[in-house]
PDB file of C-alpha atoms in Angstrom:
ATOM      1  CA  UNK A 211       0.000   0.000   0.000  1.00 31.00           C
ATOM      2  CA  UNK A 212       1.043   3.391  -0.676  1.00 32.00           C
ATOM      3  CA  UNK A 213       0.709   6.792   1.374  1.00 33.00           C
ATOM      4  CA  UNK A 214      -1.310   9.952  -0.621  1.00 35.00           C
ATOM      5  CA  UNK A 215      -0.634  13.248   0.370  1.00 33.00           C
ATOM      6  CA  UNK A 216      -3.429  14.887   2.282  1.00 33.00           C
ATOM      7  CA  UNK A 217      -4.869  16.909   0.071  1.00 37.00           C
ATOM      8  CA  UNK A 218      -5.493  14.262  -2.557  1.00 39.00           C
ATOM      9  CA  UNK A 219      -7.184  12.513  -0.191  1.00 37.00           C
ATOM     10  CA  UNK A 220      -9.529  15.579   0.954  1.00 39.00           C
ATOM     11  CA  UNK A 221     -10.446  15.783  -2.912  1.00 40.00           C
ATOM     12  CA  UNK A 222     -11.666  12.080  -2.805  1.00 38.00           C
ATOM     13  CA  UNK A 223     -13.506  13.198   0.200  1.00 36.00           C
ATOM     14  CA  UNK A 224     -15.170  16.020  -1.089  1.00 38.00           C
ATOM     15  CA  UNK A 225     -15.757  14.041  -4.528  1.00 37.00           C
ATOM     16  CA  UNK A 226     -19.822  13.281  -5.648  1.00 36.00           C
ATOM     17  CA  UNK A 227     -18.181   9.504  -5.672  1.00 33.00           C
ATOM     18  CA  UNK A 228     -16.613  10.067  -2.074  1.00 32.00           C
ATOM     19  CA  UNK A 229     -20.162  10.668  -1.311  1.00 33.00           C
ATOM     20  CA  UNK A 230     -21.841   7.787  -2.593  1.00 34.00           C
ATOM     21  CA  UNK A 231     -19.485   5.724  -0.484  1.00 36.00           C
ATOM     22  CA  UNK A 232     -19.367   2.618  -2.524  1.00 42.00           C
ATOM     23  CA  UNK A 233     -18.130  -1.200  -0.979  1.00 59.00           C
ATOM     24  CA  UNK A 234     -15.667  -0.638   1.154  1.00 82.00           C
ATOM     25  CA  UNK A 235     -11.998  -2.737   0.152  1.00 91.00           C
ATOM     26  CA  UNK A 236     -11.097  -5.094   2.906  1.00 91.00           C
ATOM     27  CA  UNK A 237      -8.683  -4.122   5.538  1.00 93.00           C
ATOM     28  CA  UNK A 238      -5.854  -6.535   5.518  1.00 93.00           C
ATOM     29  CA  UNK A 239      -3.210  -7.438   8.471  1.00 95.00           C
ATOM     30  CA  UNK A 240      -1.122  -5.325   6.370  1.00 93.00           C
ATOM     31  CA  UNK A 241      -3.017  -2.126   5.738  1.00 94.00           C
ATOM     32  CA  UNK A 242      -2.778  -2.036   9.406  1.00 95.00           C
ATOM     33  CA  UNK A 243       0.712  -2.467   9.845  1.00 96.00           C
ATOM     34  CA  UNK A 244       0.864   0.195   7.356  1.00 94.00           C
ATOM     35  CA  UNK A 245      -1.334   2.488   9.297  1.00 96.00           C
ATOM     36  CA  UNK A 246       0.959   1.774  12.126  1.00 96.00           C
ATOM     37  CA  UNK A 247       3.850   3.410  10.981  1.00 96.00           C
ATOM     38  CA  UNK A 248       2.147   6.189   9.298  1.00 96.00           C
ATOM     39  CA  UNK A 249       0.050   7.962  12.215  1.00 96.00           C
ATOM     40  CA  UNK A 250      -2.373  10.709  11.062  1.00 96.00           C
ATOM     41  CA  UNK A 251      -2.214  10.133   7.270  1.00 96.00           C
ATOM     42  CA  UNK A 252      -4.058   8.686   4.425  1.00 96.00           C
ATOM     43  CA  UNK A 253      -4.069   4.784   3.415  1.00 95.00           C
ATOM     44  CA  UNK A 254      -4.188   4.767  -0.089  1.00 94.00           C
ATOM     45  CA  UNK A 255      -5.688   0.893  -1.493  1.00 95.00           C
ATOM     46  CA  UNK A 256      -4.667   0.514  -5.150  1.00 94.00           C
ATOM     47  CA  UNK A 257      -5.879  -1.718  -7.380  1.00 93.00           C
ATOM     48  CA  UNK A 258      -5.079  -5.903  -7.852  1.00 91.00           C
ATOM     49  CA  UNK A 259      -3.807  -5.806 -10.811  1.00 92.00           C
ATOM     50  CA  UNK A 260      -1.018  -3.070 -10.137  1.00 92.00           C
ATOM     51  CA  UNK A 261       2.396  -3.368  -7.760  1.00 89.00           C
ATOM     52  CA  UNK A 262       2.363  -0.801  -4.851  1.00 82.00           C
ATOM     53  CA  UNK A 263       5.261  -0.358  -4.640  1.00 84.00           C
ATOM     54  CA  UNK A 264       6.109   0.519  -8.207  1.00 88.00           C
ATOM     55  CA  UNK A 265       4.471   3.283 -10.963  1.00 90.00           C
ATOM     56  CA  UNK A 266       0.492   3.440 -10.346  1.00 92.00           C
ATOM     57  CA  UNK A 267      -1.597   6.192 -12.279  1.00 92.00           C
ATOM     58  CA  UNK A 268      -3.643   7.944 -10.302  1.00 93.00           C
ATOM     59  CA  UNK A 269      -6.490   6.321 -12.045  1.00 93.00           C
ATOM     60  CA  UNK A 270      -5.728   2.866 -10.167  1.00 94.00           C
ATOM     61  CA  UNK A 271      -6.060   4.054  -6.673  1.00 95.00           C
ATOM     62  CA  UNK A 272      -9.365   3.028  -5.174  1.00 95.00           C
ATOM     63  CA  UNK A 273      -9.533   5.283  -2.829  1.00 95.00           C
ATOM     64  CA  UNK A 274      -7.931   5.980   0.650  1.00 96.00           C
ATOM     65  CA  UNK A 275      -8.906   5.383   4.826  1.00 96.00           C
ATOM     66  CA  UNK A 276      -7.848   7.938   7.255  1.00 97.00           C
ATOM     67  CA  UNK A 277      -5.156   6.914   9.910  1.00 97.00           C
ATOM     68  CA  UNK A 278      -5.576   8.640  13.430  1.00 96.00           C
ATOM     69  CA  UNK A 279      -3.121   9.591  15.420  1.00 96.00           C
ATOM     70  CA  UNK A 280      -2.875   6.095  17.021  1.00 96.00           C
ATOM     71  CA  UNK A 281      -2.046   4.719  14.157  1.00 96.00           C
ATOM     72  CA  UNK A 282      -5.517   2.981  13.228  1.00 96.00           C
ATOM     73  CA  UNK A 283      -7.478   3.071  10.257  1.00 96.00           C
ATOM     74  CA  UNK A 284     -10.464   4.995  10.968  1.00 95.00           C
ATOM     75  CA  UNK A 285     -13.157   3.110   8.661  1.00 91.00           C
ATOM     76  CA  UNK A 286     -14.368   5.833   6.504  1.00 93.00           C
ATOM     77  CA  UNK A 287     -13.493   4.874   3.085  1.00 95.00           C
ATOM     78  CA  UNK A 288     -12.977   7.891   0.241  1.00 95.00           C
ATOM     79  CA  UNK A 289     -13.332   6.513  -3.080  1.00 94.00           C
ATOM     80  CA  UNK A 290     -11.512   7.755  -5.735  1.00 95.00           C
ATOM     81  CA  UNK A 291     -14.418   9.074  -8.576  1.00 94.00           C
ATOM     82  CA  UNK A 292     -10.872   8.634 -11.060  1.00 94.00           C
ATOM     83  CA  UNK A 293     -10.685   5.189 -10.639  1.00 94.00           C
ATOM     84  CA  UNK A 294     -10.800   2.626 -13.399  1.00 94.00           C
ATOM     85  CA  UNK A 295     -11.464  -0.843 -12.220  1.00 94.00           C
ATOM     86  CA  UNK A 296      -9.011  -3.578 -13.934  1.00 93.00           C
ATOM     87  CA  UNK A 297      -9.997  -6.624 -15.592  1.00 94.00           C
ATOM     88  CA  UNK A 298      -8.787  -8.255 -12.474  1.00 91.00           C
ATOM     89  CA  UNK A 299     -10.840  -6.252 -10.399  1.00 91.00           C
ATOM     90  CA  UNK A 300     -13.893  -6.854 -11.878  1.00 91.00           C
ATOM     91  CA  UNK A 301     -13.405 -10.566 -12.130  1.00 90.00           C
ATOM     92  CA  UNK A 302     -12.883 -10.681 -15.386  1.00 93.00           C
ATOM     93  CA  UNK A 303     -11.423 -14.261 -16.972  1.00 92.00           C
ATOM     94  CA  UNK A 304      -7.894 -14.958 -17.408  1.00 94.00           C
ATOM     95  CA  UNK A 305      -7.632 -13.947 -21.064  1.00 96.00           C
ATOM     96  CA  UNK A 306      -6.642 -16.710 -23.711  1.00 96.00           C
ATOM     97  CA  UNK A 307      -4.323 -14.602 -26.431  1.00 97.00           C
ATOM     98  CA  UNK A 308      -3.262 -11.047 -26.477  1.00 97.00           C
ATOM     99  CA  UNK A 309      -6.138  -9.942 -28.314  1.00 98.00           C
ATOM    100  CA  UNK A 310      -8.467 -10.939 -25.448  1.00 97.00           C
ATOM    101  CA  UNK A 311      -6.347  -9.280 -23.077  1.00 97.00           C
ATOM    102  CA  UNK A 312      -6.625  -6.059 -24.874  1.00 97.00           C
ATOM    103  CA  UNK A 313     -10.747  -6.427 -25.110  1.00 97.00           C
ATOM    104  CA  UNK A 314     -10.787  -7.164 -21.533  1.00 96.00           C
ATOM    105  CA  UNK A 315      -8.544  -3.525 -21.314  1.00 95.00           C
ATOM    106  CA  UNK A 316     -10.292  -1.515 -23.644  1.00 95.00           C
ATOM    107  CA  UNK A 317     -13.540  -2.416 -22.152  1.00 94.00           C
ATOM    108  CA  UNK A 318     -12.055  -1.176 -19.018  1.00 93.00           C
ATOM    109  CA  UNK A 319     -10.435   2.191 -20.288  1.00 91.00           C
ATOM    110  CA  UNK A 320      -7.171   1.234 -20.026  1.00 92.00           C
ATOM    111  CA  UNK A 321      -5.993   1.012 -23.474  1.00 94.00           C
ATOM    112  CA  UNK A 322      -7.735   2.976 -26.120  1.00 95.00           C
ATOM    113  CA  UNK A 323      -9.853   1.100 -28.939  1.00 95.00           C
ATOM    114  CA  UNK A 324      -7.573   2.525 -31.658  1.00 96.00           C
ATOM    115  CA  UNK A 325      -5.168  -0.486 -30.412  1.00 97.00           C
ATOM    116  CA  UNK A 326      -7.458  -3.462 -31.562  1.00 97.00           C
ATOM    117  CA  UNK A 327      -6.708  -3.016 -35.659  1.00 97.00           C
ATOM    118  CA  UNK A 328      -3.036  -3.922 -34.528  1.00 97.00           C
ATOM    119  CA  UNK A 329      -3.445  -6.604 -32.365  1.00 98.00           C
ATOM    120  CA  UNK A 330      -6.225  -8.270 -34.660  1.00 98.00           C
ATOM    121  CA  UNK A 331      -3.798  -8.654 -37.435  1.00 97.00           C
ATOM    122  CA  UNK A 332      -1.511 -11.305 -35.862  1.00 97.00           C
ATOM    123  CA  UNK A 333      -4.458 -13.016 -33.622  1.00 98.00           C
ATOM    124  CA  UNK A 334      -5.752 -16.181 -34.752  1.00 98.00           C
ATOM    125  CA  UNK A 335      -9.906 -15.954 -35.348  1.00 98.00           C
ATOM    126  CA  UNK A 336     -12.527 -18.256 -35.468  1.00 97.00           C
ATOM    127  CA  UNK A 337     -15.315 -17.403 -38.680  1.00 97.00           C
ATOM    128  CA  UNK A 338     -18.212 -18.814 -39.733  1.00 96.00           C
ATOM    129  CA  UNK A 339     -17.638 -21.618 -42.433  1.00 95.00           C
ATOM    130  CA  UNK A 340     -20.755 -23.872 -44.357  1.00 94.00           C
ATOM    131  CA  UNK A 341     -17.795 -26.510 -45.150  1.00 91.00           C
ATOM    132  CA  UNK A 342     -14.406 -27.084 -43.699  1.00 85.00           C
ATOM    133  CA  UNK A 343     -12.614 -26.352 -46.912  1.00 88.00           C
ATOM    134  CA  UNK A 344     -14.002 -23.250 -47.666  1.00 89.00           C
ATOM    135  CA  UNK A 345     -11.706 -20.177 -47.935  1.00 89.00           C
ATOM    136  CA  UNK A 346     -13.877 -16.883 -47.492  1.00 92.00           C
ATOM    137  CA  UNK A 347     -15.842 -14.799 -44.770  1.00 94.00           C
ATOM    138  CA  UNK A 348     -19.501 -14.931 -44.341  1.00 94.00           C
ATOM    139  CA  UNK A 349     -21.024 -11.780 -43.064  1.00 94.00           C
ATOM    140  CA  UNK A 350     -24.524 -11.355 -41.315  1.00 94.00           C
ATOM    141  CA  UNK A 351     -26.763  -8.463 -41.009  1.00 92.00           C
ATOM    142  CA  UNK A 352     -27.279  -6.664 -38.123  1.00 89.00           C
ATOM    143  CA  UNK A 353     -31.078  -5.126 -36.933  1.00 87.00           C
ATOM    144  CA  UNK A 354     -29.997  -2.080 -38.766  1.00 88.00           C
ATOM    145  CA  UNK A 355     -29.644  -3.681 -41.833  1.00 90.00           C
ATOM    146  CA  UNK A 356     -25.559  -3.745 -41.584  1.00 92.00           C
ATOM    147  CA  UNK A 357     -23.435  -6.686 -42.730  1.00 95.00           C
ATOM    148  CA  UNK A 358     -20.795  -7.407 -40.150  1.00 96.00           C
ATOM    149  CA  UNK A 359     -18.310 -10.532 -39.740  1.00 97.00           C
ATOM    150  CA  UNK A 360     -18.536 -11.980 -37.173  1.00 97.00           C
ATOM    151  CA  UNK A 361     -14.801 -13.323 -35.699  1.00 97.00           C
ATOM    152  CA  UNK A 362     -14.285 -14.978 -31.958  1.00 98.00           C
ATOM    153  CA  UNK A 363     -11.598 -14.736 -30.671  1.00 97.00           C
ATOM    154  CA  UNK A 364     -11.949 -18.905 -29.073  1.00 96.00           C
ATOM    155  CA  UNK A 365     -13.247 -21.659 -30.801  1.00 95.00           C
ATOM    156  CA  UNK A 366     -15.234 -22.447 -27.264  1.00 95.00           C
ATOM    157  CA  UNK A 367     -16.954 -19.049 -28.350  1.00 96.00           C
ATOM    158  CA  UNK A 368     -18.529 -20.063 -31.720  1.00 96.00           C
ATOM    159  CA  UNK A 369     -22.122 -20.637 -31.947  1.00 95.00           C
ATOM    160  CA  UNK A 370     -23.016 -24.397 -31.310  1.00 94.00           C
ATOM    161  CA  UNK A 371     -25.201 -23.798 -34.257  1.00 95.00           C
ATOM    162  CA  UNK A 372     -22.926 -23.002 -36.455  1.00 96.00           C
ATOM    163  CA  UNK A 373     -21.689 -25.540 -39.123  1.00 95.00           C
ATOM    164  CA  UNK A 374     -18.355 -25.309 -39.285  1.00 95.00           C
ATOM    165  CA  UNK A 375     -15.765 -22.521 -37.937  1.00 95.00           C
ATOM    166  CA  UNK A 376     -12.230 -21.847 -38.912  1.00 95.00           C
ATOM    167  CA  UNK A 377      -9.371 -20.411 -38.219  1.00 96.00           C
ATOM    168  CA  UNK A 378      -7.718 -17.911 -39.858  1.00 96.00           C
ATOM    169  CA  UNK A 379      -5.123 -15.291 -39.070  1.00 97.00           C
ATOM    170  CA  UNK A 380      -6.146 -11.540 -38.530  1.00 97.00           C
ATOM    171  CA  UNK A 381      -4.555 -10.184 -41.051  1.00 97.00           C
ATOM    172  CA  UNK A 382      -5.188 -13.063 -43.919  1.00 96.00           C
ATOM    173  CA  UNK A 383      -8.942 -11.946 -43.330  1.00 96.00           C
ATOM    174  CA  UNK A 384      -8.674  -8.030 -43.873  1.00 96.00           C
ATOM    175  CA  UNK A 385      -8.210  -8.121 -48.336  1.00 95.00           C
ATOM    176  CA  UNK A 386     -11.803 -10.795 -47.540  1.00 96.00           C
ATOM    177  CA  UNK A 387     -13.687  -8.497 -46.077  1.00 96.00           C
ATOM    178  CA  UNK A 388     -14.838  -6.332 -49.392  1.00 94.00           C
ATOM    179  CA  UNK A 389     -15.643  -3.196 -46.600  1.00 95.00           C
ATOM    180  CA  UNK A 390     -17.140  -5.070 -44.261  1.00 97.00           C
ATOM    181  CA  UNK A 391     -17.096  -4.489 -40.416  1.00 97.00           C
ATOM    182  CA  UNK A 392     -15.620  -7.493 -38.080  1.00 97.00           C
ATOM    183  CA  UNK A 393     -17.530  -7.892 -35.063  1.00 97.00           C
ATOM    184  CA  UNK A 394     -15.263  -9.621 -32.239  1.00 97.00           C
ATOM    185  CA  UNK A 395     -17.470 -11.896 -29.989  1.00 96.00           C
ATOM    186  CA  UNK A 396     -20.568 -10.554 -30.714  1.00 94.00           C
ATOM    187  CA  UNK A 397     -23.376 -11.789 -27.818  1.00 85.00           C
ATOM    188  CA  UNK A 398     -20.229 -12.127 -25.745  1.00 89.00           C
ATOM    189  CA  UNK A 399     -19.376  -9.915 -22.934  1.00 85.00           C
ATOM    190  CA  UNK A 400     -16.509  -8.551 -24.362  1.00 89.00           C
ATOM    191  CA  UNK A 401     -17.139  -7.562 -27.833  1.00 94.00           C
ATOM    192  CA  UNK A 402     -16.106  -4.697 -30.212  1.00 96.00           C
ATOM    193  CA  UNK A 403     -16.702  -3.780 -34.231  1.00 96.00           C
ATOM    194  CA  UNK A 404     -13.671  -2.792 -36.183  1.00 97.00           C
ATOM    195  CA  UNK A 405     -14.559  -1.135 -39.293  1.00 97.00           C
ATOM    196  CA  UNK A 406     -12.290  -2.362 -42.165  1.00 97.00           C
ATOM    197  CA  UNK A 407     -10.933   0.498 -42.820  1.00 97.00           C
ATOM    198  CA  UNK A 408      -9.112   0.491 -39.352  1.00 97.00           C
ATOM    199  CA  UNK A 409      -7.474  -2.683 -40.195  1.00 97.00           C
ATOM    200  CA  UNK A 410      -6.957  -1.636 -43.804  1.00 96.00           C
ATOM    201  CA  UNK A 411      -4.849   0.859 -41.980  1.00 96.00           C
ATOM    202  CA  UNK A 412      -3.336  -0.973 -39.910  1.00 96.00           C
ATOM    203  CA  UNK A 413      -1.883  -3.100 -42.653  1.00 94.00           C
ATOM    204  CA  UNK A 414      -0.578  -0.205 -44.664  1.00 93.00           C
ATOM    205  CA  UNK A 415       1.099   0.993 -41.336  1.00 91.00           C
ATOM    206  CA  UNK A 416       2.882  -1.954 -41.223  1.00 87.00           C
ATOM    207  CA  UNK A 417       4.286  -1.422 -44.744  1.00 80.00           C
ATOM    208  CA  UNK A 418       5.855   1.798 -44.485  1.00 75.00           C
TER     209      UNK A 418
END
């Protein structure tokens, strides 16, 4: 755990979320011992997914308990209305590839979506197939009348109904796509729609 400076933590207290005073974070043996050594000052509880003791963005701090004088943590928890829950915070799965680990942290706001054309081109996808030798995408509408692709990013993911899936690399689908839209994991709780001019992009990028 790491110490904030006093007036940080009278911001979180003054915050609209400080007010709404979500769960509280559990006190640990060694929060306390923390609290110990640091009479009248501010317990700051960051994040799972981060290291205390190294780098953390103010965005992965929780929030922060008051320590009295004695050394205790008084149990009045300030959330922090900046802070961005990780994947490992929310319970998220452990991801399977890189490009589920980058869903999992765009979903979260801690990588931007911009990233996803990049990462999709070297990911292996699963795509709707009516044989196992055939060799091109099948798109679907969508209620609005829009023909997207859909692409999961697990084989475990496809639709049982489906008659065949396969696999194909990222970037082996993007010249098969004739404008089309990919839709990663669509029905699944981490999805996202790349248009196909993002990963059009992407490849060019890669050529210069």
């Amino acid at each position: 755990m790491a110490m904030a400076q006093r007036d940080e933590a009278d911001r979180l207290a003054s915050s609209p979320a400080g007010k709404r005073k979500p769960g509280k974070p559990k006190i640990t043996e060694e929060m306390r011992a923390n609290a110990k050594a640091n009479p009248n000052s501010w317990l700051y509880v960051i994040d799972e997914a981060f290291d205390p003791d190294g780098p953390v963005p103010s965005w992965a701090v929780v929030g922060a308990y008051p320590v009295n004088g004695g050394g205790e943590i008084v149990e009045d928890f300030h959330p922090n209305d900046r802070y961005r829950p990780s994947p490992k915070a929310l319970g998220f799965p452990e991801p399977r590839n890189d490009l589920e680990q980058l869903l999992q942290l765009v979903r979260t706001n801690h990588r931007p979506a911009a990233d996803l054309p990049r990462v999709f081109l070297d990911s292996t996808l699963f795509v709707y197939a009516l044989s196992p030798v055939q060799r091109t995408v099948i798109g679907f509408h969508n209620v609005d009348g829009q023909v997207l692709v859909p692409a999961y990013t697990a084989k475990s993911l496809v639709p049982r109904e489906w008659p065949h899936a396969r696999a194909v690399l990222g970037r082996d689908m993007v010249p098969l796509l004739a404008g089309h839209p990919v839709t990663l994991n669509p029905h699944d709780r981490l999805t996202a729609i790349i248009p196909s001019e993002h990963l059009d992009k992407a490849l060019s990028d890669e050529r210069r």
